[in-house]
Amino acid sequence: MPGKTALASVCFLTLVLALFVTGCGKDYRQVAVIDGNKAELVTFGPVPKEPQKVWEPGRILVFRTSSPVPGAPGNVSGKAGHVYRVSDDRKLEEVAEFQASVPNDTLAYTFGK
């Protein structure tokens, strides 16, 4: 029995350490809010020091209005009230929908990466 307890303790501590290390890598969440012909990067948490781009793989785009993405190549657009992720091959993948009354910082916290 003591061996199983020790093994369970080691597994638990490893899991806690892994969660801690994963959480320390990035301490902010960010989305790009598209409203008409403008895009605003909304950050929940400390603002990153390096310059951020709207159109990059992994970026989460939140559309307040049905419109094209500023700075995107071609005619890439999204629907109002929808959340998209820019895929690795630079296409929009729909993630979720949201109500228009939800504030931008809540959207950054909920959907941000």
PDB file of N, CA and C in Angstrom:
ATOM      1  N   MET A   1       0.790  -1.203   0.000  1.00  0.00           N
ATOM      2  CA  MET A   1       0.000   0.000   0.000  1.00  0.00           C
ATOM      3  C   MET A   1       0.842   1.283   0.000  1.00  0.00           C
ATOM      4  N   PRO A   2       1.941   1.357   0.773  1.00  0.00           N
ATOM      5  CA  PRO A   2       2.717   2.602   0.770  1.00  0.00           C
ATOM      6  C   PRO A   2       3.285   2.941  -0.607  1.00  0.00           C
ATOM      7  N   GLY A   3       3.584   1.943  -1.413  1.00  0.00           N
ATOM      8  CA  GLY A   3       4.096   2.193  -2.763  1.00  0.00           C
ATOM      9  C   GLY A   3       3.061   2.861  -3.649  1.00  0.00           C
ATOM     10  N   LYS A   4       1.807   2.442  -3.511  1.00  0.00           N
ATOM     11  CA  LYS A   4       0.738   3.057  -4.309  1.00  0.00           C
ATOM     12  C   LYS A   4       0.499   4.497  -3.879  1.00  0.00           C
ATOM     13  N   THR A   5       0.593   4.765  -2.594  1.00  0.00           N
ATOM     14  CA  THR A   5       0.417   6.130  -2.090  1.00  0.00           C
ATOM     15  C   THR A   5       1.532   7.025  -2.610  1.00  0.00           C
ATOM     16  N   ALA A   6       2.752   6.528  -2.583  1.00  0.00           N
ATOM     17  CA  ALA A   6       3.887   7.313  -3.073  1.00  0.00           C
ATOM     18  C   ALA A   6       3.750   7.580  -4.571  1.00  0.00           C
ATOM     19  N   LEU A   7       3.339   6.560  -5.320  1.00  0.00           N
ATOM     20  CA  LEU A   7       3.152   6.729  -6.760  1.00  0.00           C
ATOM     21  C   LEU A   7       2.050   7.748  -7.052  1.00  0.00           C
ATOM     22  N   ALA A   8       0.963   7.674  -6.301  1.00  0.00           N
ATOM     23  CA  ALA A   8      -0.136   8.639  -6.483  1.00  0.00           C
ATOM     24  C   ALA A   8       0.332  10.051  -6.151  1.00  0.00           C
ATOM     25  N   SER A   9       1.140  10.196  -5.112  1.00  0.00           N
ATOM     26  CA  SER A   9       1.656  11.517  -4.736  1.00  0.00           C
ATOM     27  C   SER A   9       2.571  12.074  -5.821  1.00  0.00           C
ATOM     28  N   VAL A  10       3.434  11.232  -6.369  1.00  0.00           N
ATOM     29  CA  VAL A  10       4.339  11.674  -7.435  1.00  0.00           C
ATOM     30  C   VAL A  10       3.539  12.082  -8.674  1.00  0.00           C
ATOM     31  N   CYS A  11       2.537  11.306  -9.034  1.00  0.00           N
ATOM     32  CA  CYS A  11       1.701  11.643 -10.194  1.00  0.00           C
ATOM     33  C   CYS A  11       0.972  12.955  -9.976  1.00  0.00           C
ATOM     34  N   PHE A  12       0.443  13.152  -8.789  1.00  0.00           N
ATOM     35  CA  PHE A  12      -0.279  14.384  -8.482  1.00  0.00           C
ATOM     36  C   PHE A  12       0.659  15.587  -8.548  1.00  0.00           C
ATOM     37  N   LEU A  13       1.836  15.483  -7.957  1.00  0.00           N
ATOM     38  CA  LEU A  13       2.792  16.590  -7.983  1.00  0.00           C
ATOM     39  C   LEU A  13       3.257  16.897  -9.407  1.00  0.00           C
ATOM     40  N   THR A  14       3.430  15.872 -10.217  1.00  0.00           N
ATOM     41  CA  THR A  14       3.805  16.077 -11.623  1.00  0.00           C
ATOM     42  C   THR A  14       2.713  16.830 -12.366  1.00  0.00           C
ATOM     43  N   LEU A  15       1.462  16.465 -12.119  1.00  0.00           N
ATOM     44  CA  LEU A  15       0.340  17.144 -12.756  1.00  0.00           C
ATOM     45  C   LEU A  15       0.267  18.606 -12.335  1.00  0.00           C
ATOM     46  N   VAL A  16       0.431  18.884 -11.047  1.00  0.00           N
ATOM     47  CA  VAL A  16       0.399  20.263 -10.553  1.00  0.00           C
ATOM     48  C   VAL A  16       1.540  21.067 -11.159  1.00  0.00           C
ATOM     49  N   LEU A  17       2.723  20.486 -11.237  1.00  0.00           N
ATOM     50  CA  LEU A  17       3.863  21.178 -11.829  1.00  0.00           C
ATOM     51  C   LEU A  17       3.630  21.465 -13.310  1.00  0.00           C
ATOM     52  N   ALA A  18       3.062  20.512 -14.030  1.00  0.00           N
ATOM     53  CA  ALA A  18       2.774  20.709 -15.457  1.00  0.00           C
ATOM     54  C   ALA A  18       1.763  21.834 -15.657  1.00  0.00           C
ATOM     55  N   LEU A  19       0.731  21.880 -14.835  1.00  0.00           N
ATOM     56  CA  LEU A  19      -0.252  22.959 -14.933  1.00  0.00           C
ATOM     57  C   LEU A  19       0.379  24.304 -14.618  1.00  0.00           C
ATOM     58  N   PHE A  20       1.265  24.335 -13.640  1.00  0.00           N
ATOM     59  CA  PHE A  20       1.937  25.574 -13.272  1.00  0.00           C
ATOM     60  C   PHE A  20       2.819  26.076 -14.409  1.00  0.00           C
ATOM     61  N   VAL A  21       3.611  25.186 -14.993  1.00  0.00           N
ATOM     62  CA  VAL A  21       4.509  25.568 -16.094  1.00  0.00           C
ATOM     63  C   VAL A  21       3.711  26.026 -17.305  1.00  0.00           C
ATOM     64  N   THR A  22       2.620  25.338 -17.611  1.00  0.00           N
ATOM     65  CA  THR A  22       1.781  25.724 -18.737  1.00  0.00           C
ATOM     66  C   THR A  22       1.173  27.099 -18.515  1.00  0.00           C
ATOM     67  N   GLY A  23       0.747  27.381 -17.313  1.00  0.00           N
ATOM     68  CA  GLY A  23       0.132  28.668 -17.003  1.00  0.00           C
ATOM     69  C   GLY A  23       1.103  29.817 -17.006  1.00  0.00           C
ATOM     70  N   CYS A  24       2.374  29.568 -16.774  1.00  0.00           N
ATOM     71  CA  CYS A  24       3.368  30.639 -16.708  1.00  0.00           C
ATOM     72  C   CYS A  24       3.845  31.095 -18.076  1.00  0.00           C
ATOM     73  N   GLY A  25       3.593  30.324 -19.107  1.00  0.00           N
ATOM     74  CA  GLY A  25       4.096  30.645 -20.428  1.00  0.00           C
ATOM     75  C   GLY A  25       3.515  31.922 -21.003  1.00  0.00           C
ATOM     76  N   LYS A  26       2.284  32.220 -20.756  1.00  0.00           N
ATOM     77  CA  LYS A  26       1.618  33.370 -21.354  1.00  0.00           C
ATOM     78  C   LYS A  26       0.570  33.843 -20.366  1.00  0.00           C
ATOM     79  N   ASP A  27       0.682  35.064 -19.927  1.00  0.00           N
ATOM     80  CA  ASP A  27      -0.221  35.543 -18.895  1.00  0.00           C
ATOM     81  C   ASP A  27      -1.251  36.550 -19.412  1.00  0.00           C
ATOM     82  N   TYR A  28      -1.581  36.459 -20.686  1.00  0.00           N
ATOM     83  CA  TYR A  28      -2.613  37.324 -21.235  1.00  0.00           C
ATOM     84  C   TYR A  28      -3.452  36.539 -22.233  1.00  0.00           C
ATOM     85  N   ARG A  29      -4.626  37.085 -22.530  1.00  0.00           N
ATOM     86  CA  ARG A  29      -5.502  36.532 -23.568  1.00  0.00           C
ATOM     87  C   ARG A  29      -5.832  37.682 -24.503  1.00  0.00           C
ATOM     88  N   GLN A  30      -5.864  37.397 -25.799  1.00  0.00           N
ATOM     89  CA  GLN A  30      -6.046  38.476 -26.765  1.00  0.00           C
ATOM     90  C   GLN A  30      -6.908  38.038 -27.932  1.00  0.00           C
ATOM     91  N   VAL A  31      -7.778  38.951 -28.379  1.00  0.00           N
ATOM     92  CA  VAL A  31      -8.587  38.749 -29.575  1.00  0.00           C
ATOM     93  C   VAL A  31      -8.503  40.010 -30.425  1.00  0.00           C
ATOM     94  N   ALA A  32      -8.817  39.862 -31.699  1.00  0.00           N
ATOM     95  CA  ALA A  32      -8.936  41.012 -32.590  1.00  0.00           C
ATOM     96  C   ALA A  32     -10.421  41.233 -32.826  1.00  0.00           C
ATOM     97  N   VAL A  33     -10.912  42.398 -32.441  1.00  0.00           N
ATOM     98  CA  VAL A  33     -12.322  42.734 -32.627  1.00  0.00           C
ATOM     99  C   VAL A  33     -12.449  43.507 -33.932  1.00  0.00           C
ATOM    100  N   ILE A  34     -13.216  42.950 -34.871  1.00  0.00           N
ATOM    101  CA  ILE A  34     -13.416  43.553 -36.182  1.00  0.00           C
ATOM    102  C   ILE A  34     -14.749  44.284 -36.163  1.00  0.00           C
ATOM    103  N   ASP A  35     -14.695  45.581 -36.441  1.00  0.00           N
ATOM    104  CA  ASP A  35     -15.903  46.405 -36.474  1.00  0.00           C
ATOM    105  C   ASP A  35     -15.819  47.296 -37.700  1.00  0.00           C
ATOM    106  N   GLY A  36     -16.537  46.912 -38.754  1.00  0.00           N
ATOM    107  CA  GLY A  36     -16.475  47.660 -40.005  1.00  0.00           C
ATOM    108  C   GLY A  36     -15.130  47.470 -40.667  1.00  0.00           C
ATOM    109  N   ASN A  37     -14.472  48.593 -40.986  1.00  0.00           N
ATOM    110  CA  ASN A  37     -13.174  48.505 -41.668  1.00  0.00           C
ATOM    111  C   ASN A  37     -11.998  48.652 -40.710  1.00  0.00           C
ATOM    112  N   LYS A  38     -12.243  48.531 -39.414  1.00  0.00           N
ATOM    113  CA  LYS A  38     -11.145  48.647 -38.458  1.00  0.00           C
ATOM    114  C   LYS A  38     -11.079  47.423 -37.549  1.00  0.00           C
ATOM    115  N   ALA A  39      -9.882  47.154 -37.081  1.00  0.00           N
ATOM    116  CA  ALA A  39      -9.641  46.035 -36.168  1.00  0.00           C
ATOM    117  C   ALA A  39      -8.936  46.565 -34.927  1.00  0.00           C
ATOM    118  N   GLU A  40      -9.370  46.090 -33.769  1.00  0.00           N
ATOM    119  CA  GLU A  40      -8.769  46.491 -32.503  1.00  0.00           C
ATOM    120  C   GLU A  40      -8.319  45.233 -31.770  1.00  0.00           C
ATOM    121  N   LEU A  41      -7.063  45.210 -31.342  1.00  0.00           N
ATOM    122  CA  LEU A  41      -6.574  44.103 -30.534  1.00  0.00           C
ATOM    123  C   LEU A  41      -6.947  44.378 -29.083  1.00  0.00           C
ATOM    124  N   VAL A  42      -7.749  43.503 -28.500  1.00  0.00           N
ATOM    125  CA  VAL A  42      -8.212  43.647 -27.123  1.00  0.00           C
ATOM    126  C   VAL A  42      -7.510  42.585 -26.293  1.00  0.00           C
ATOM    127  N   THR A  43      -6.831  43.034 -25.237  1.00  0.00           N
ATOM    128  CA  THR A  43      -6.033  42.142 -24.402  1.00  0.00           C
ATOM    129  C   THR A  43      -6.600  42.098 -22.997  1.00  0.00           C
ATOM    130  N   PHE A  44      -6.762  40.889 -22.469  1.00  0.00           N
ATOM    131  CA  PHE A  44      -7.126  40.686 -21.073  1.00  0.00           C
ATOM    132  C   PHE A  44      -5.851  40.246 -20.367  1.00  0.00           C
ATOM    133  N   GLY A  45      -5.352  41.069 -19.479  1.00  0.00           N
ATOM    134  CA  GLY A  45      -4.089  40.802 -18.808  1.00  0.00           C
ATOM    135  C   GLY A  45      -3.032  41.768 -19.309  1.00  0.00           C
ATOM    136  N   PRO A  46      -1.763  41.544 -18.954  1.00  0.00           N
ATOM    137  CA  PRO A  46      -0.695  42.444 -19.388  1.00  0.00           C
ATOM    138  C   PRO A  46      -0.543  42.448 -20.911  1.00  0.00           C
ATOM    139  N   VAL A  47      -0.322  43.619 -21.452  1.00  0.00           N
ATOM    140  CA  VAL A  47      -0.173  43.762 -22.903  1.00  0.00           C
ATOM    141  C   VAL A  47       1.181  43.203 -23.322  1.00  0.00           C
ATOM    142  N   PRO A  48       1.231  42.372 -24.373  1.00  0.00           N
ATOM    143  CA  PRO A  48       2.514  41.833 -24.827  1.00  0.00           C
ATOM    144  C   PRO A  48       3.426  42.939 -25.351  1.00  0.00           C
ATOM    145  N   LYS A  49       4.734  42.758 -25.168  1.00  0.00           N
ATOM    146  CA  LYS A  49       5.699  43.779 -25.562  1.00  0.00           C
ATOM    147  C   LYS A  49       5.996  43.761 -27.054  1.00  0.00           C
ATOM    148  N   GLU A  50       5.950  42.578 -27.674  1.00  0.00           N
ATOM    149  CA  GLU A  50       6.242  42.489 -29.100  1.00  0.00           C
ATOM    150  C   GLU A  50       5.027  42.948 -29.908  1.00  0.00           C
ATOM    151  N   PRO A  51       5.266  43.531 -31.100  1.00  0.00           N
ATOM    152  CA  PRO A  51       4.147  43.988 -31.933  1.00  0.00           C
ATOM    153  C   PRO A  51       3.240  42.822 -32.327  1.00  0.00           C
ATOM    154  N   GLN A  52       1.947  43.071 -32.347  1.00  0.00           N
ATOM    155  CA  GLN A  52       0.954  42.053 -32.657  1.00  0.00           C
ATOM    156  C   GLN A  52       0.307  42.352 -34.000  1.00  0.00           C
ATOM    157  N   LYS A  53      -0.022  41.292 -34.740  1.00  0.00           N
ATOM    158  CA  LYS A  53      -0.689  41.428 -36.025  1.00  0.00           C
ATOM    159  C   LYS A  53      -2.096  40.851 -35.926  1.00  0.00           C
ATOM    160  N   VAL A  54      -3.012  41.415 -36.711  1.00  0.00           N
ATOM    161  CA  VAL A  54      -4.387  40.920 -36.731  1.00  0.00           C
ATOM    162  C   VAL A  54      -4.451  39.618 -37.521  1.00  0.00           C
ATOM    163  N   TRP A  55      -3.826  39.573 -38.678  1.00  0.00           N
ATOM    164  CA  TRP A  55      -3.928  38.416 -39.564  1.00  0.00           C
ATOM    165  C   TRP A  55      -2.696  37.532 -39.402  1.00  0.00           C
ATOM    166  N   GLU A  56      -2.763  36.582 -38.470  1.00  0.00           N
ATOM    167  CA  GLU A  56      -1.683  35.620 -38.272  1.00  0.00           C
ATOM    168  C   GLU A  56      -2.285  34.309 -37.778  1.00  0.00           C
ATOM    169  N   PRO A  57      -1.664  33.183 -38.097  1.00  0.00           N
ATOM    170  CA  PRO A  57      -2.205  31.886 -37.673  1.00  0.00           C
ATOM    171  C   PRO A  57      -2.385  31.816 -36.149  1.00  0.00           C
ATOM    172  N   GLY A  58      -3.518  31.284 -35.754  1.00  0.00           N
ATOM    173  CA  GLY A  58      -3.829  31.150 -34.336  1.00  0.00           C
ATOM    174  C   GLY A  58      -4.595  32.320 -33.755  1.00  0.00           C
ATOM    175  N   ARG A  59      -4.633  33.450 -34.442  1.00  0.00           N
ATOM    176  CA  ARG A  59      -5.323  34.643 -33.927  1.00  0.00           C
ATOM    177  C   ARG A  59      -6.822  34.389 -33.886  1.00  0.00           C
ATOM    178  N   ILE A  60      -7.468  34.841 -32.833  1.00  0.00           N
ATOM    179  CA  ILE A  60      -8.914  34.763 -32.696  1.00  0.00           C
ATOM    180  C   ILE A  60      -9.500  36.095 -33.147  1.00  0.00           C
ATOM    181  N   LEU A  61     -10.464  36.026 -34.084  1.00  0.00           N
ATOM    182  CA  LEU A  61     -11.134  37.216 -34.619  1.00  0.00           C
ATOM    183  C   LEU A  61     -12.580  37.207 -34.177  1.00  0.00           C
ATOM    184  N   VAL A  62     -13.036  38.331 -33.636  1.00  0.00           N
ATOM    185  CA  VAL A  62     -14.403  38.503 -33.166  1.00  0.00           C
ATOM    186  C   VAL A  62     -15.037  39.588 -34.028  1.00  0.00           C
ATOM    187  N   PHE A  63     -16.156  39.286 -34.670  1.00  0.00           N
ATOM    188  CA  PHE A  63     -16.777  40.231 -35.594  1.00  0.00           C
ATOM    189  C   PHE A  63     -17.981  40.918 -34.958  1.00  0.00           C
ATOM    190  N   ARG A  64     -17.891  42.226 -34.808  1.00  0.00           N
ATOM    191  CA  ARG A  64     -19.027  43.028 -34.343  1.00  0.00           C
ATOM    192  C   ARG A  64     -19.979  43.302 -35.508  1.00  0.00           C
ATOM    193  N   THR A  65     -19.429  43.432 -36.702  1.00  0.00           N
ATOM    194  CA  THR A  65     -20.232  43.657 -37.913  1.00  0.00           C
ATOM    195  C   THR A  65     -19.787  42.661 -38.973  1.00  0.00           C
ATOM    196  N   SER A  66     -20.662  42.363 -39.908  1.00  0.00           N
ATOM    197  CA  SER A  66     -20.280  41.512 -41.035  1.00  0.00           C
ATOM    198  C   SER A  66     -19.410  42.349 -41.963  1.00  0.00           C
ATOM    199  N   SER A  67     -18.136  41.982 -42.049  1.00  0.00           N
ATOM    200  CA  SER A  67     -17.198  42.789 -42.811  1.00  0.00           C
ATOM    201  C   SER A  67     -15.946  41.987 -43.139  1.00  0.00           C
ATOM    202  N   PRO A  68     -15.128  42.517 -44.081  1.00  0.00           N
ATOM    203  CA  PRO A  68     -13.850  41.863 -44.376  1.00  0.00           C
ATOM    204  C   PRO A  68     -12.839  42.122 -43.260  1.00  0.00           C
ATOM    205  N   VAL A  69     -11.810  41.309 -43.219  1.00  0.00           N
ATOM    206  CA  VAL A  69     -10.751  41.451 -42.217  1.00  0.00           C
ATOM    207  C   VAL A  69      -9.718  42.447 -42.734  1.00  0.00           C
ATOM    208  N   PRO A  70      -9.495  43.559 -42.008  1.00  0.00           N
ATOM    209  CA  PRO A  70      -8.474  44.519 -42.435  1.00  0.00           C
ATOM    210  C   PRO A  70      -7.087  43.874 -42.422  1.00  0.00           C
ATOM    211  N   GLY A  71      -6.352  44.039 -43.498  1.00  0.00           N
ATOM    212  CA  GLY A  71      -5.002  43.508 -43.588  1.00  0.00           C
ATOM    213  C   GLY A  71      -4.912  42.072 -44.066  1.00  0.00           C
ATOM    214  N   ALA A  72      -6.045  41.429 -44.289  1.00  0.00           N
ATOM    215  CA  ALA A  72      -6.027  40.044 -44.768  1.00  0.00           C
ATOM    216  C   ALA A  72      -5.879  40.025 -46.281  1.00  0.00           C
ATOM    217  N   PRO A  73      -5.141  39.063 -46.805  1.00  0.00           N
ATOM    218  CA  PRO A  73      -5.017  38.976 -48.256  1.00  0.00           C
ATOM    219  C   PRO A  73      -6.327  38.490 -48.866  1.00  0.00           C
ATOM    220  N   GLY A  74      -6.680  39.054 -49.990  1.00  0.00           N
ATOM    221  CA  GLY A  74      -7.922  38.637 -50.652  1.00  0.00           C
ATOM    222  C   GLY A  74      -9.145  39.223 -49.975  1.00  0.00           C
ATOM    223  N   ASN A  75     -10.261  38.561 -50.159  1.00  0.00           N
ATOM    224  CA  ASN A  75     -11.532  39.037 -49.631  1.00  0.00           C
ATOM    225  C   ASN A  75     -12.016  38.085 -48.531  1.00  0.00           C
ATOM    226  N   VAL A  76     -11.343  38.088 -47.402  1.00  0.00           N
ATOM    227  CA  VAL A  76     -11.708  37.238 -46.269  1.00  0.00           C
ATOM    228  C   VAL A  76     -12.641  38.033 -45.374  1.00  0.00           C
ATOM    229  N   SER A  77     -13.830  37.493 -45.096  1.00  0.00           N
ATOM    230  CA  SER A  77     -14.784  38.218 -44.260  1.00  0.00           C
ATOM    231  C   SER A  77     -15.481  37.267 -43.299  1.00  0.00           C
ATOM    232  N   GLY A  78     -16.122  37.868 -42.305  1.00  0.00           N
ATOM    233  CA  GLY A  78     -16.845  37.097 -41.297  1.00  0.00           C
ATOM    234  C   GLY A  78     -18.201  37.705 -41.025  1.00  0.00           C
ATOM    235  N   LYS A  79     -19.033  36.964 -40.284  1.00  0.00           N
ATOM    236  CA  LYS A  79     -20.386  37.404 -39.954  1.00  0.00           C
ATOM    237  C   LYS A  79     -20.423  38.051 -38.579  1.00  0.00           C
ATOM    238  N   ALA A  80     -21.301  39.026 -38.425  1.00  0.00           N
ATOM    239  CA  ALA A  80     -21.480  39.694 -37.142  1.00  0.00           C
ATOM    240  C   ALA A  80     -21.932  38.689 -36.088  1.00  0.00           C
ATOM    241  N   GLY A  81     -21.334  38.793 -34.892  1.00  0.00           N
ATOM    242  CA  GLY A  81     -21.698  37.906 -33.796  1.00  0.00           C
ATOM    243  C   GLY A  81     -21.027  36.554 -33.826  1.00  0.00           C
ATOM    244  N   HIS A  82     -20.028  36.395 -34.688  1.00  0.00           N
ATOM    245  CA  HIS A  82     -19.323  35.118 -34.798  1.00  0.00           C
ATOM    246  C   HIS A  82     -17.856  35.289 -34.397  1.00  0.00           C
ATOM    247  N   VAL A  83     -17.280  34.209 -33.877  1.00  0.00           N
ATOM    248  CA  VAL A  83     -15.875  34.168 -33.478  1.00  0.00           C
ATOM    249  C   VAL A  83     -15.172  33.170 -34.390  1.00  0.00           C
ATOM    250  N   TYR A  84     -14.028  33.578 -34.941  1.00  0.00           N
ATOM    251  CA  TYR A  84     -13.262  32.740 -35.857  1.00  0.00           C
ATOM    252  C   TYR A  84     -11.815  32.629 -35.372  1.00  0.00           C
ATOM    253  N   ARG A  85     -11.144  31.592 -35.835  1.00  0.00           N
ATOM    254  CA  ARG A  85      -9.706  31.425 -35.614  1.00  0.00           C
ATOM    255  C   ARG A  85      -9.036  31.368 -36.976  1.00  0.00           C
ATOM    256  N   VAL A  86      -7.899  32.058 -37.100  1.00  0.00           N
ATOM    257  CA  VAL A  86      -7.130  32.001 -38.342  1.00  0.00           C
ATOM    258  C   VAL A  86      -6.333  30.696 -38.301  1.00  0.00           C
ATOM    259  N   SER A  87      -6.601  29.809 -39.256  1.00  0.00           N
ATOM    260  CA  SER A  87      -5.948  28.502 -39.280  1.00  0.00           C
ATOM    261  C   SER A  87      -4.509  28.635 -39.777  1.00  0.00           C
ATOM    262  N   ASP A  88      -3.765  27.540 -39.685  1.00  0.00           N
ATOM    263  CA  ASP A  88      -2.380  27.539 -40.134  1.00  0.00           C
ATOM    264  C   ASP A  88      -2.262  27.803 -41.634  1.00  0.00           C
ATOM    265  N   ASP A  89      -3.291  27.408 -42.406  1.00  0.00           N
ATOM    266  CA  ASP A  89      -3.267  27.689 -43.846  1.00  0.00           C
ATOM    267  C   ASP A  89      -3.988  29.001 -44.168  1.00  0.00           C
ATOM    268  N   ARG A  90      -4.143  29.844 -43.159  1.00  0.00           N
ATOM    269  CA  ARG A  90      -4.679  31.213 -43.269  1.00  0.00           C
ATOM    270  C   ARG A  90      -6.098  31.271 -43.815  1.00  0.00           C
ATOM    271  N   LYS A  91      -6.949  30.425 -43.273  1.00  0.00           N
ATOM    272  CA  LYS A  91      -8.376  30.468 -43.553  1.00  0.00           C
ATOM    273  C   LYS A  91      -9.100  30.655 -42.235  1.00  0.00           C
ATOM    274  N   LEU A  92     -10.334  31.156 -42.298  1.00  0.00           N
ATOM    275  CA  LEU A  92     -11.116  31.350 -41.077  1.00  0.00           C
ATOM    276  C   LEU A  92     -11.864  30.078 -40.714  1.00  0.00           C
ATOM    277  N   GLU A  93     -11.723  29.663 -39.457  1.00  0.00           N
ATOM    278  CA  GLU A  93     -12.470  28.527 -38.921  1.00  0.00           C
ATOM    279  C   GLU A  93     -13.404  29.068 -37.853  1.00  0.00           C
ATOM    280  N   GLU A  94     -14.688  28.805 -37.990  1.00  0.00           N
ATOM    281  CA  GLU A  94     -15.647  29.309 -37.007  1.00  0.00           C
ATOM    282  C   GLU A  94     -15.473  28.579 -35.682  1.00  0.00           C
ATOM    283  N   VAL A  95     -15.450  29.361 -34.595  1.00  0.00           N
ATOM    284  CA  VAL A  95     -15.249  28.820 -33.253  1.00  0.00           C
ATOM    285  C   VAL A  95     -16.538  28.863 -32.448  1.00  0.00           C
ATOM    286  N   ALA A  96     -17.234  30.001 -32.479  1.00  0.00           N
ATOM    287  CA  ALA A  96     -18.426  30.176 -31.637  1.00  0.00           C
ATOM    288  C   ALA A  96     -19.225  31.378 -32.115  1.00  0.00           C
ATOM    289  N   GLU A  97     -20.329  31.614 -31.413  1.00  0.00           N
ATOM    290  CA  GLU A  97     -21.151  32.809 -31.612  1.00  0.00           C
ATOM    291  C   GLU A  97     -21.245  33.533 -30.287  1.00  0.00           C
ATOM    292  N   PHE A  98     -21.575  34.834 -30.337  1.00  0.00           N
ATOM    293  CA  PHE A  98     -21.738  35.612 -29.112  1.00  0.00           C
ATOM    294  C   PHE A  98     -22.832  36.653 -29.307  1.00  0.00           C
ATOM    295  N   GLN A  99     -23.345  37.138 -28.200  1.00  0.00           N
ATOM    296  CA  GLN A  99     -24.362  38.191 -28.223  1.00  0.00           C
ATOM    297  C   GLN A  99     -23.677  39.551 -28.377  1.00  0.00           C
ATOM    298  N   ALA A 100     -24.301  40.459 -29.095  1.00  0.00           N
ATOM    299  CA  ALA A 100     -23.718  41.772 -29.368  1.00  0.00           C
ATOM    300  C   ALA A 100     -23.490  42.591 -28.092  1.00  0.00           C
ATOM    301  N   SER A 101     -24.211  42.283 -27.032  1.00  0.00           N
ATOM    302  CA  SER A 101     -24.090  43.050 -25.789  1.00  0.00           C
ATOM    303  C   SER A 101     -22.855  42.676 -24.960  1.00  0.00           C
ATOM    304  N   VAL A 102     -22.151  41.618 -25.319  1.00  0.00           N
ATOM    305  CA  VAL A 102     -20.975  41.179 -24.558  1.00  0.00           C
ATOM    306  C   VAL A 102     -19.834  42.170 -24.785  1.00  0.00           C
ATOM    307  N   PRO A 103     -19.221  42.704 -23.706  1.00  0.00           N
ATOM    308  CA  PRO A 103     -18.119  43.661 -23.863  1.00  0.00           C
ATOM    309  C   PRO A 103     -16.853  43.001 -24.426  1.00  0.00           C
ATOM    310  N   ASN A 104     -15.996  43.827 -25.017  1.00  0.00           N
ATOM    311  CA  ASN A 104     -14.780  43.329 -25.659  1.00  0.00           C
ATOM    312  C   ASN A 104     -13.841  42.617 -24.688  1.00  0.00           C
ATOM    313  N   ASP A 105     -13.675  43.139 -23.464  1.00  0.00           N
ATOM    314  CA  ASP A 105     -12.755  42.484 -22.530  1.00  0.00           C
ATOM    315  C   ASP A 105     -13.267  41.112 -22.106  1.00  0.00           C
ATOM    316  N   THR A 106     -14.580  40.934 -22.039  1.00  0.00           N
ATOM    317  CA  THR A 106     -15.147  39.623 -21.736  1.00  0.00           C
ATOM    318  C   THR A 106     -14.911  38.668 -22.896  1.00  0.00           C
ATOM    319  N   LEU A 107     -15.018  39.174 -24.120  1.00  0.00           N
ATOM    320  CA  LEU A 107     -14.722  38.344 -25.291  1.00  0.00           C
ATOM    321  C   LEU A 107     -13.257  37.915 -25.292  1.00  0.00           C
ATOM    322  N   ALA A 108     -12.350  38.834 -24.920  1.00  0.00           N
ATOM    323  CA  ALA A 108     -10.923  38.494 -24.862  1.00  0.00           C
ATOM    324  C   ALA A 108     -10.674  37.422 -23.813  1.00  0.00           C
ATOM    325  N   TYR A 109     -11.327  37.529 -22.671  1.00  0.00           N
ATOM    326  CA  TYR A 109     -11.131  36.532 -21.604  1.00  0.00           C
ATOM    327  C   TYR A 109     -11.718  35.181 -22.013  1.00  0.00           C
ATOM    328  N   THR A 110     -12.888  35.208 -22.630  1.00  0.00           N
ATOM    329  CA  THR A 110     -13.589  33.961 -22.962  1.00  0.00           C
ATOM    330  C   THR A 110     -12.946  33.235 -24.140  1.00  0.00           C
ATOM    331  N   PHE A 111     -12.626  33.956 -25.198  1.00  0.00           N
ATOM    332  CA  PHE A 111     -12.165  33.320 -26.424  1.00  0.00           C
ATOM    333  C   PHE A 111     -10.673  33.513 -26.710  1.00  0.00           C
ATOM    334  N   GLY A 112     -10.025  34.408 -26.002  1.00  0.00           N
ATOM    335  CA  GLY A 112      -8.632  34.736 -26.287  1.00  0.00           C
ATOM    336  C   GLY A 112      -7.665  33.601 -26.096  1.00  0.00           C
ATOM    337  N   LYS A 113      -6.587  33.690 -26.847  1.00  0.00           N
ATOM    338  CA  LYS A 113      -5.510  32.701 -26.766  1.00  0.00           C
ATOM    339  C   LYS A 113      -4.250  33.393 -26.367  1.00  0.00           C
TER     340      LYS A 113
END
